[in-house]
Amino acid sequence: MTRSSDFFLSRQESTPLIDVLTTLKNKPDAAFYVPGHKRGQGISDSLRYLLGEGVFQADIPELPELGSLFAPDEAMAKAQILASEAFGADRTWFLVNGSTCGIIAAIAATCNPGDKIIVPRNVHQSFIMGLIVSGAVPIFLNPEYDPIWDLTLSITPYSLEKVLKENSDVKAVFLVYPTYHGVCGDIRSIVAITRRYNIPLLVDEAHGAHFKFHDALPPSALSLGADLTVQSTHKVLGAMTQASMLHIQGARIDPQKISQALQLVESTSPSYILLSSLDGARQQMALQGERLLTHTLELAQIAVENIKKIDNLGVLEFTEKRPGFHDLDITRLTVNVTALGISGLEVDDIFREKLQVTAELPMLSHLAFVISIGNTKKDINQLINAFRILNHSFSSSPDLPLSSAPHPLHPSPLKLSPREAFFAPKQSVAIEQCIGKISGELICPYPPGIPVLMPGEIITSEAIAYLKKIQKLGGMITGCTDTNLNKLNIILN
Ligand SMILES: Cc1ncc(COP(=O)(O)O)c(C=O)c1O
């Protein structure tokens, strides 16, 4: 071990937020501050039964020793500096409202109302909310699409450069890296382009917070030169749900603007339990990340090898670079089930009800499973076994055009900006009469949260057919005022 890595590890051992919370939790103090449960003394019996008192004793507000999330000093500042060192950033912000708030803030910090931002159409709904908040105007790029897998991939450097040549006034480029299914595009070449044009590259790395800590994973966005990245630490590492990070590097992003924008979208009473879970997750990865991820990668490999041997199943693998697909995170396991004659949504029901396995993302033709540092060999065996039983119970059926309803990612142009559409008066209309009208709602199957219809977009028959199909098969659709999907809110033009 070199002296500098020795120094890094000894610094990374410390957990400033956890240490202060531990001290405060045990302090014999009469609490006359919020929250009202007063360190667990006032909680209901049902909550005590569910969570115990410990978690409430640590549920302490922004006391001076902890430091403020919005003007970081004390432990808060130290914890974020340690995270920036561990994740390879110039500066890091802890987030308590998921990557969702980081993405909205990233857009608001880089784009003024009317500014253009380039973005792939398979973007998460939080990006659209960022457009509504900031008033930025999207230039959508269609990502590459794999019809065999019914999967959207990344945008290509070529398609990005083409749009940049046609639009000299673009203020930011937004990239999803990796996708929900672990697919990584050619971010290296995309960085080269955005640097040449001197435009900030903002990356939704919600599913890639682990990349930095193992060489067998795709490289992290920061290591390849992205200006800003937002990571859902809670999705793939050991932080609690909603705990995420936003990192920046270089001079193209103004840190003051990020801090201001974050205040728009985060609570003034951030949970220090969530924040300290970021502190712990960072320490764990800095000290043990490589070892833990080696094990995770081994588990993922076992799952891939065994599931692909089962008849009628396909496993998404990376064979060679192609447009929109330059790398794959194998801890994201995607299994195609179309040859079994049932949809991924139906498989998910069978798995959950009968086989004690729950997927992350069931879709029409496949299911994605997140394999992370928390999984065990037993989990993997259970998953392999569930697929064996499934294959045994279902014979292949030829009449299945399941992937004949791909995500309709080729939208008609926006008639209104998402912000204009959000604030425009709306009318509720029978869904059959909505084709050709302007959508007033952001409608997504969730997960994955990729909008099928966004405010301001023309409603197409493909979009409605896709939503109906997902609904029929039991998928969850969010964003529509009428949850039965009989009516949609449209904007009259
Ligand atoms: C690609 C992508 N970006 C952003 C988000 C939002 O992340 P969070 O749940 O941490 O707010 C998600 C959530 O699923 C996502 O899949």
PDB file of C-alpha atoms in Angstrom, residues 35 43 65 144 207 280 342 427 448 453 466 472 490:
ATOM      1  CA  PRO A  35     -39.209  16.598  16.037  1.00  0.00           C
ATOM      2  CA  ILE A  43     -43.869   7.507  19.527  1.00  0.00           C
ATOM      3  CA  GLU A  65     -22.649  20.033  16.241  1.00  0.00           C
ATOM      4  CA  GLU A 144     -30.669   3.594 -29.819  1.00  0.00           C
ATOM      5  CA  HIS A 207     -27.922   3.420 -11.032  1.00  0.00           C
ATOM      6  CA  GLY A 280     -21.779   5.164   6.489  1.00  0.00           C
ATOM      7  CA  ILE A 342     -45.991 -15.024 -20.382  1.00  0.00           C
ATOM      8  CA  GLN A 427     -59.733  19.271 -19.658  1.00  0.00           C
ATOM      9  CA  PRO A 448     -38.931   2.498 -14.739  1.00  0.00           C
ATOM     10  CA  LEU A 453     -46.510  10.904 -22.348  1.00  0.00           C
ATOM     11  CA  TYR A 466     -48.638   0.832 -24.772  1.00  0.00           C
ATOM     12  CA  LYS A 472     -53.859  -4.878 -18.582  1.00  0.00           C
ATOM     13  CA  ILE A 490     -55.459  17.349 -22.271  1.00  0.00           C
TER      14      ILE A 490
END
